[in-house]
Amino acid sequence: MPTARGKLHAAMLVALLSLSSPARPQAAPKDEVTIVLGGDIEWSGVNIRQVANRSRYLLEGAAPGMPPVPRLVYDARLAEWKARGDPAYQQYQKDFESWPRLMAFYTGPGPQIEFNSIEESMAYPLKRISTVFRKADIVLANLESPLADKAERSGLFRTPTAFAGALKAAGVTAVSMANNHALDTGRDGLQETLSALAGAGVQQVGAGRNLADARKPLIIERGGIRIAVLAYTQIENSGIIGFVTDERSGVMPLDPDIIKEDIARVRGSVDHVLLSLHWGQFAPVPGGNKRIHQRQVTLAHDFIDSGADVIFGGHSHVQQAVEIYKGKPIFYSLGDVVASERTLEHQDAVLAELKLGKSGIRSVSLVPIAGAGADIFQPYALEGERAAAVLEDMAAMASKHNTVVKIERNRGRVLAAEVAGPAKGAAR
């Protein structure tokens, strides 16, 4: 049994060891948030052929001049065929193994890719770009298609609700629904969309059951830094009836007075205010969408002067200029992140990466992503010559807005010209 002196020596030894051994360093509180901003995401399957329950039919007896006869295969019939050794049973078993549930990417001369499930097809487009998304604290983009399984398509786009889970799995934090395709499946489809996103844990802004609901800012907090996101659209394809009112659901209109009121309401309770604007002209001709109307510039400056910190736009389906105005970035259009149709307008695009502190924007960067040709189906971060080409194009457009893009290791650092110094334009 230890003596009193032994206990004293042991206690002194513990005290000495605690003094001589440095305490484990505590993780420093995070005082910076990384946000990735993307343009339009659309995965509606305009060029996707879905084969629903095809495996429940047997196409039998095709012959020259005579198409096959469709035979519905139900359990009792299948058991009957098997019992009597009917060749139809073996044919059905063979077809069942070879038929996919989904055949996708019917793109004329382009590839066809087969999937075994809707979920697999929905996960496909964001698989590679998710490596960029997951490094950020917050990822925001514009969801350019309603998510609906029940509502009928009345416009161009309709995406299965399973895509909401794919967005979440890829690292997308929130999406704007304030765009011209939000009501492509009507108001029932809009409600399906909002429910699907909420169920998957993806937040949304810019649409709602009524004006008060749609007008709510999205508040996101990371590491003690509070960010408000507001979203508006200049166009809704069904006309003004698509805009939200006190009595009906819809999307938020790009009304300058409302936007400035909304900024003022939230400005005092957050550190940063971000605006998502679906705006400008879409001209379906190669090169026709790079132009920015002077009224867009005037509106953007007015919103910054009213308290917005960041503006990121879309609708042109190609990237447009970035401008630093009074220290605040304006991305007039970030182009497309993903699309299920391949057109001449699709080209390599950019993501924006912002580092925000409690009291200011610490850095603004551009991340070039693949989007030309079939890459629009599954984008990824670009490197080398393709990355440089995108960034040089961005630098040329930015220079017209007194802004510099410096190219550094496949990224573009965005600076106001007066901050960058006398050398204007792209720097390699």
Coordinates of C-alpha atoms in Angstrom, one line a residue:
M1 CA 0.0 0.0 0.0
P2 CA 1.5 3.4 -1.0
T3 CA 2.7 5.7 1.8
A4 CA 1.7 9.3 2.1
R5 CA 5.2 10.3 0.9
G6 CA 4.7 8.0 -2.1
K7 CA 1.4 9.6 -3.0
L8 CA 3.0 13.0 -2.7
H9 CA 5.9 12.0 -5.1
A10 CA 3.4 10.6 -7.6
A11 CA 1.3 13.7 -7.5
M12 CA 4.4 15.9 -8.0
L13 CA 5.5 13.7 -11.0
V14 CA 2.1 14.0 -12.7
A15 CA 2.3 17.8 -12.2
L16 CA 5.8 18.0 -13.6
L17 CA 4.8 15.8 -16.6
S18 CA 1.8 18.0 -17.3
L19 CA 4.1 21.1 -17.3
S20 CA 6.8 19.6 -19.5
S21 CA 4.3 18.0 -22.0
P22 CA 2.8 20.6 -24.4
A23 CA -1.0 20.6 -24.5
R24 CA -2.6 19.2 -27.7
P25 CA -3.3 22.2 -29.9
Q26 CA -6.9 23.1 -30.3
A27 CA -8.3 23.5 -33.8
A28 CA -8.4 27.2 -34.7
P29 CA -11.9 28.5 -35.2
K30 CA -12.8 28.7 -38.9
D31 CA -13.0 32.3 -40.0
E32 CA -13.3 31.7 -43.7
V33 CA -16.0 30.1 -45.9
T34 CA -15.4 28.7 -49.4
I35 CA -18.4 29.0 -51.7
V36 CA -18.6 27.5 -55.2
L37 CA -21.1 29.1 -57.6
G38 CA -22.3 27.3 -60.7
G39 CA -24.6 28.2 -63.6
D40 CA -27.5 26.2 -65.0
I41 CA -28.0 22.6 -64.1
E42 CA -30.5 20.7 -66.4
W43 CA -30.8 17.0 -66.6
S44 CA -34.3 16.5 -67.9
G45 CA -33.6 14.0 -70.5
V46 CA -34.7 15.9 -73.6
N47 CA -32.5 13.5 -75.5
I48 CA -33.1 10.5 -73.1
R49 CA -35.3 7.6 -74.1
Q50 CA -36.8 6.0 -71.0
V51 CA -38.0 2.4 -71.3
A52 CA -40.5 2.1 -68.4
N53 CA -41.3 -1.5 -67.4
R54 CA -40.2 -2.8 -70.7
S55 CA -39.2 -6.1 -69.0
R56 CA -42.8 -6.9 -68.4
Y57 CA -43.5 -7.4 -72.1
L58 CA -42.4 -9.9 -74.6
L59 CA -42.2 -8.8 -78.2
E60 CA -43.1 -12.0 -80.1
G61 CA -43.3 -13.1 -83.7
A62 CA -41.6 -10.3 -85.7
A63 CA -41.4 -11.1 -89.4
P64 CA -40.7 -9.2 -92.7
G65 CA -43.7 -6.9 -93.2
M66 CA -45.1 -7.7 -89.8
P67 CA -44.1 -6.0 -86.5
P68 CA -43.9 -8.1 -83.3
V69 CA -46.9 -8.8 -81.1
P70 CA -46.6 -7.3 -77.6
R71 CA -47.4 -10.0 -75.0
L72 CA -47.9 -8.7 -71.4
V73 CA -45.9 -10.9 -69.0
Y74 CA -47.6 -11.3 -65.6
D75 CA -46.6 -13.9 -63.0
A76 CA -49.4 -16.5 -63.8
R77 CA -48.7 -16.4 -67.5
L78 CA -44.9 -16.7 -66.9
A79 CA -45.5 -19.8 -64.7
E80 CA -47.8 -21.3 -67.3
W81 CA -45.1 -20.8 -70.1
K82 CA -42.5 -22.4 -67.9
A83 CA -44.7 -25.4 -66.9
R84 CA -45.4 -26.3 -70.5
G85 CA -41.9 -25.6 -71.8
D86 CA -43.1 -22.8 -74.1
P87 CA -40.2 -21.1 -76.0
A88 CA -41.7 -17.8 -75.0
Y89 CA -40.4 -18.5 -71.5
Q90 CA -36.8 -18.9 -72.6
Q91 CA -37.1 -15.8 -74.9
Y92 CA -38.5 -13.7 -72.0
Q93 CA -35.7 -14.7 -69.6
K94 CA -33.1 -13.9 -72.2
D95 CA -34.7 -10.5 -72.9
F96 CA -35.1 -9.7 -69.3
E97 CA -31.4 -10.0 -68.6
S98 CA -30.4 -7.9 -71.6
W99 CA -32.9 -5.0 -71.5
P100 CA -31.9 -2.0 -69.4
R101 CA -34.5 0.0 -67.6
L102 CA -33.1 3.2 -69.1
M103 CA -31.5 4.0 -72.4
A104 CA -30.0 7.5 -72.4
F105 CA -28.2 10.1 -74.5
Y106 CA -29.8 9.6 -77.8
T107 CA -27.9 12.4 -79.3
G108 CA -27.9 11.7 -83.0
P109 CA -24.2 11.0 -84.0
G110 CA -23.2 11.1 -80.3
P111 CA -23.0 8.2 -77.9
Q112 CA -25.7 6.2 -76.3
I113 CA -25.2 5.2 -72.7
E114 CA -27.3 2.6 -70.9
F115 CA -28.2 2.7 -67.3
N116 CA -29.9 0.0 -65.1
S117 CA -31.9 2.5 -63.1
I118 CA -33.3 6.0 -62.9
E119 CA -31.1 6.6 -59.9
E120 CA -27.9 5.6 -61.8
S121 CA -28.8 7.9 -64.7
M122 CA -29.5 10.8 -62.3
A123 CA -26.1 10.4 -60.6
Y124 CA -24.1 10.3 -63.8
P125 CA -23.8 14.0 -64.8
L126 CA -22.3 15.3 -61.5
K127 CA -20.0 12.4 -60.8
R128 CA -16.8 14.1 -61.9
I129 CA -17.5 17.7 -61.0
S130 CA -18.5 16.6 -57.5
T131 CA -14.8 16.5 -56.6
V132 CA -14.8 20.3 -56.9
F133 CA -18.1 20.7 -55.1
R134 CA -17.1 18.6 -52.1
K135 CA -14.0 20.8 -51.3
A136 CA -16.3 23.8 -50.7
D137 CA -18.3 24.7 -47.7
I138 CA -21.3 25.8 -49.8
V139 CA -22.2 25.1 -53.4
L140 CA -25.0 27.1 -55.1
A141 CA -26.4 26.7 -58.6
N142 CA -29.5 27.2 -60.7
L143 CA -31.7 24.2 -61.2
E144 CA -33.0 24.7 -64.7
S145 CA -35.7 22.0 -64.7
P146 CA -38.6 21.0 -62.4
L147 CA -38.3 17.6 -60.6
A148 CA -41.5 15.8 -61.1
D149 CA -42.6 12.1 -61.5
K150 CA -46.4 12.7 -61.5
A151 CA -47.0 16.2 -63.0
E152 CA -47.3 16.2 -66.8
R153 CA -44.7 18.1 -68.8
S154 CA -46.2 21.3 -70.3
G155 CA -42.9 23.0 -71.2
L156 CA -39.5 21.7 -72.4
F157 CA -38.1 20.1 -69.3
R158 CA -39.0 17.5 -66.7
T159 CA -36.5 15.7 -64.5
P160 CA -37.2 12.7 -62.2
T161 CA -37.4 13.5 -58.6
A162 CA -34.4 11.2 -58.0
F163 CA -32.2 14.0 -59.2
A164 CA -32.7 15.7 -55.9
G165 CA -30.7 13.0 -54.2
A166 CA -28.0 13.1 -56.9
L167 CA -27.6 16.9 -56.2
K168 CA -27.2 16.2 -52.5
A169 CA -24.7 13.3 -53.0
A170 CA -22.6 15.5 -55.3
G171 CA -22.3 18.2 -52.7
V172 CA -24.8 20.8 -53.8
T173 CA -26.0 22.8 -50.9
A174 CA -28.8 24.8 -52.4
V175 CA -30.4 25.7 -55.8
S176 CA -32.2 28.7 -57.2
M177 CA -35.6 27.8 -58.7
A178 CA -36.1 31.3 -60.1
N179 CA -35.7 30.6 -63.8
N180 CA -37.7 30.4 -67.0
H181 CA -38.3 26.6 -66.8
A182 CA -39.5 26.3 -63.2
L183 CA -43.1 25.8 -64.3
D184 CA -42.4 23.4 -67.2
T185 CA -44.6 20.9 -65.3
G186 CA -47.1 23.5 -64.0
R187 CA -47.8 24.4 -60.4
D188 CA -48.2 20.8 -59.4
G189 CA -44.8 20.0 -60.7
L190 CA -43.3 23.0 -58.9
Q191 CA -44.7 21.7 -55.6
E192 CA -43.3 18.2 -56.5
T193 CA -39.9 19.9 -57.0
L194 CA -39.9 21.8 -53.7
S195 CA -40.9 18.6 -51.9
A196 CA -38.3 16.5 -53.6
L197 CA -35.5 19.0 -52.8
A198 CA -36.6 19.3 -49.2
G199 CA -36.8 15.5 -48.8
A200 CA -33.2 15.2 -50.2
G201 CA -31.8 17.9 -47.9
V202 CA -31.2 20.4 -50.8
Q203 CA -32.3 23.9 -50.0
Q204 CA -34.0 26.2 -52.5
V205 CA -34.6 29.8 -53.0
G206 CA -36.6 31.9 -55.4
A207 CA -39.9 29.9 -55.6
G208 CA -42.7 29.2 -53.3
R209 CA -46.4 28.6 -52.5
N210 CA -47.1 32.4 -52.5
L211 CA -45.2 35.7 -52.6
A212 CA -44.3 35.6 -48.9
D213 CA -43.0 32.1 -49.2
A214 CA -41.0 32.6 -52.4
R215 CA -39.6 35.9 -51.1
K216 CA -37.9 34.3 -48.0
P217 CA -34.2 34.6 -48.1
L218 CA -32.1 31.5 -47.8
I219 CA -29.9 31.9 -44.7
I220 CA -26.8 29.6 -44.5
E221 CA -24.3 29.8 -41.7
R222 CA -20.9 28.2 -41.6
G223 CA -18.3 28.8 -39.0
G224 CA -20.1 31.7 -37.6
I225 CA -20.4 33.5 -41.0
R226 CA -23.9 34.2 -42.0
I227 CA -24.9 34.3 -45.7
A228 CA -28.2 35.3 -47.3
V229 CA -29.1 34.1 -50.8
L230 CA -31.9 35.8 -52.8
A231 CA -33.0 34.6 -56.3
Y232 CA -35.0 36.2 -59.1
T233 CA -35.8 35.7 -62.8
Q234 CA -36.5 38.1 -65.6
I235 CA -38.3 35.5 -67.6
E236 CA -40.8 32.6 -67.0
N237 CA -41.7 30.7 -70.1
S238 CA -45.4 30.6 -69.3
G239 CA -45.5 34.4 -69.2
I240 CA -46.3 36.7 -66.3
I241 CA -48.7 34.0 -65.0
G242 CA -45.6 32.1 -63.9
F243 CA -44.5 34.8 -61.4
V244 CA -45.6 34.3 -57.8
T245 CA -48.3 36.4 -56.2
D246 CA -50.1 36.5 -52.9
E247 CA -52.7 34.0 -54.3
R248 CA -50.7 31.6 -56.4
S249 CA -47.4 29.8 -56.4
G250 CA -44.6 30.6 -58.8
V251 CA -41.1 32.2 -59.1
M252 CA -39.8 35.5 -57.9
P253 CA -39.7 38.2 -60.6
L254 CA -36.6 40.3 -61.2
D255 CA -38.4 43.5 -59.9
P256 CA -35.6 46.0 -59.0
D257 CA -37.7 47.6 -56.2
I258 CA -38.5 44.3 -54.6
I259 CA -34.9 43.1 -54.8
K260 CA -33.7 46.3 -53.1
E261 CA -36.3 45.9 -50.4
D262 CA -35.3 42.3 -49.8
I263 CA -31.6 43.3 -49.6
A264 CA -32.4 46.0 -47.1
R265 CA -34.5 43.5 -45.0
V266 CA -31.8 41.0 -44.6
R267 CA -28.6 43.2 -44.7
G268 CA -28.4 43.9 -41.0
S269 CA -28.7 40.2 -39.9
V270 CA -26.0 38.6 -42.2
D271 CA -22.4 39.1 -43.2
H272 CA -22.9 38.6 -46.9
V273 CA -25.8 38.9 -49.4
L274 CA -25.7 36.9 -52.6
L275 CA -28.1 37.5 -55.5
S276 CA -28.9 34.8 -58.1
L277 CA -30.3 36.5 -61.3
H278 CA -31.7 34.6 -64.3
W279 CA -31.6 37.3 -66.8
G280 CA -30.6 38.7 -70.2
Q281 CA -31.1 37.5 -73.7
F282 CA -30.7 33.9 -74.9
A283 CA -29.9 33.9 -78.6
P284 CA -29.7 30.4 -80.1
V285 CA -26.9 31.2 -82.5
P286 CA -23.2 30.4 -81.9
G287 CA -21.5 33.4 -80.2
G288 CA -24.8 35.3 -79.8
N289 CA -25.0 35.0 -76.0
K290 CA -21.8 36.7 -74.9
R291 CA -23.3 40.2 -75.1
I292 CA -24.4 41.9 -71.9
H293 CA -27.0 44.6 -72.2
Q294 CA -26.2 47.9 -70.6
R295 CA -29.3 47.7 -68.5
Q296 CA -28.0 44.5 -66.8
V297 CA -24.8 46.4 -65.9
T298 CA -26.9 49.3 -64.5
L299 CA -29.1 47.0 -62.5
A300 CA -26.1 45.0 -61.1
H301 CA -24.4 48.2 -60.0
D302 CA -27.6 49.4 -58.4
F303 CA -28.0 46.2 -56.4
I304 CA -24.4 46.3 -55.2
D305 CA -25.0 49.9 -54.2
S306 CA -28.1 48.8 -52.3
G307 CA -26.1 46.3 -50.2
A308 CA -25.5 43.1 -52.2
D309 CA -22.1 41.6 -52.0
V310 CA -22.1 39.0 -54.9
I311 CA -24.2 38.7 -58.0
F312 CA -24.2 35.5 -60.1
G313 CA -26.2 35.2 -63.2
G314 CA -27.4 32.7 -65.8
H315 CA -29.8 32.1 -68.7
S316 CA -27.4 32.7 -71.6
H317 CA -26.0 29.1 -71.4
V318 CA -22.5 30.5 -72.0
Q319 CA -20.1 32.3 -69.7
Q320 CA -20.1 36.1 -69.8
A321 CA -17.9 38.7 -68.3
V322 CA -17.0 39.0 -64.6
E323 CA -16.7 42.5 -63.1
I324 CA -15.4 43.7 -59.8
Y325 CA -17.5 46.7 -58.9
K326 CA -16.6 48.6 -55.7
G327 CA -14.8 45.4 -54.5
K328 CA -17.8 43.2 -55.2
P329 CA -17.9 40.5 -57.9
I330 CA -20.6 40.4 -60.6
F331 CA -20.7 37.2 -62.7
Y332 CA -23.1 38.2 -65.5
S333 CA -23.4 34.5 -66.5
L334 CA -21.5 31.4 -65.4
G335 CA -22.9 29.4 -68.4
D336 CA -24.0 25.8 -68.0
V337 CA -22.8 23.2 -65.5
V338 CA -24.7 20.3 -66.9
A339 CA -27.3 19.8 -69.7
S340 CA -28.9 16.7 -71.2
E341 CA -28.9 18.1 -74.7
R342 CA -25.9 19.0 -76.8
T343 CA -26.1 22.2 -78.9
L344 CA -23.7 24.5 -80.7
E345 CA -24.0 27.0 -77.9
H346 CA -22.6 24.6 -75.3
Q347 CA -18.9 25.3 -74.6
D348 CA -16.4 25.0 -71.8
A349 CA -17.5 27.2 -68.9
V350 CA -16.5 28.3 -65.4
L351 CA -17.4 27.9 -61.8
A352 CA -16.8 30.8 -59.4
E353 CA -15.0 30.1 -56.1
L354 CA -15.2 32.7 -53.4
K355 CA -13.5 32.8 -50.0
L356 CA -15.5 34.9 -47.6
G357 CA -14.4 36.2 -44.2
K358 CA -16.6 37.6 -41.5
S359 CA -16.2 41.2 -42.8
G360 CA -15.3 40.9 -46.4
I361 CA -14.5 38.9 -49.6
R362 CA -11.0 37.6 -49.4
S363 CA -10.6 36.1 -52.9
V364 CA -12.5 35.6 -56.1
S365 CA -11.4 32.8 -58.5
L366 CA -12.6 31.1 -61.7
V367 CA -12.5 27.3 -62.1
P368 CA -12.8 26.3 -65.8
I369 CA -14.9 23.3 -66.5
A370 CA -15.5 21.1 -69.5
G371 CA -18.7 21.7 -71.4
A372 CA -18.0 21.5 -75.1
G373 CA -19.4 18.6 -77.1
A374 CA -20.3 15.5 -75.1
D375 CA -18.6 16.9 -72.0
I376 CA -21.7 18.9 -71.2
F377 CA -23.2 15.5 -70.1
Q378 CA -20.5 15.0 -67.4
P379 CA -18.3 18.1 -66.8
Y380 CA -15.0 18.1 -64.9
A381 CA -12.4 20.7 -63.9
L382 CA -10.1 21.5 -66.9
E383 CA -6.4 21.7 -67.0
G384 CA -3.7 22.8 -69.5
E385 CA -4.6 24.3 -72.8
R386 CA -8.4 24.0 -72.5
A387 CA -8.3 25.7 -69.1
A388 CA -6.1 28.5 -70.4
A389 CA -8.4 29.1 -73.4
V390 CA -11.4 29.5 -71.1
L391 CA -9.6 31.8 -68.8
E392 CA -8.1 33.9 -71.6
D393 CA -11.6 34.4 -72.9
M394 CA -12.8 35.4 -69.5
A395 CA -9.9 37.8 -69.1
A396 CA -10.7 39.5 -72.5
M397 CA -14.3 40.0 -71.5
A398 CA -13.4 41.2 -68.0
S399 CA -11.0 43.8 -69.3
K400 CA -14.0 45.7 -70.8
H401 CA -15.3 46.1 -67.2
N402 CA -12.1 47.3 -65.7
T403 CA -11.4 43.9 -64.2
V404 CA -8.4 41.6 -64.5
V405 CA -8.2 37.8 -64.6
K406 CA -4.8 36.5 -63.7
I407 CA -4.2 32.9 -64.8
E408 CA -2.4 30.9 -62.2
R409 CA -2.2 27.0 -62.4
N410 CA -5.5 26.3 -64.2
R411 CA -7.4 28.9 -62.1
G412 CA -8.2 32.5 -62.8
R413 CA -7.8 35.0 -60.0
V414 CA -10.2 37.9 -60.4
L415 CA -9.1 41.4 -59.4
A416 CA -10.2 45.0 -59.9
A417 CA -7.9 46.7 -62.4
E418 CA -6.7 49.2 -59.8
V419 CA -5.8 46.5 -57.4
A420 CA -4.1 44.3 -60.0
G421 CA -1.8 47.2 -60.9
P422 CA -0.8 48.7 -64.3
A423 CA -0.6 45.4 -66.2
K424 CA -4.1 44.7 -67.5
G425 CA -5.5 41.6 -69.1
A426 CA -4.5 38.0 -68.7
A427 CA -1.3 37.1 -67.0
R428 CA 0.2 33.6 -67.3

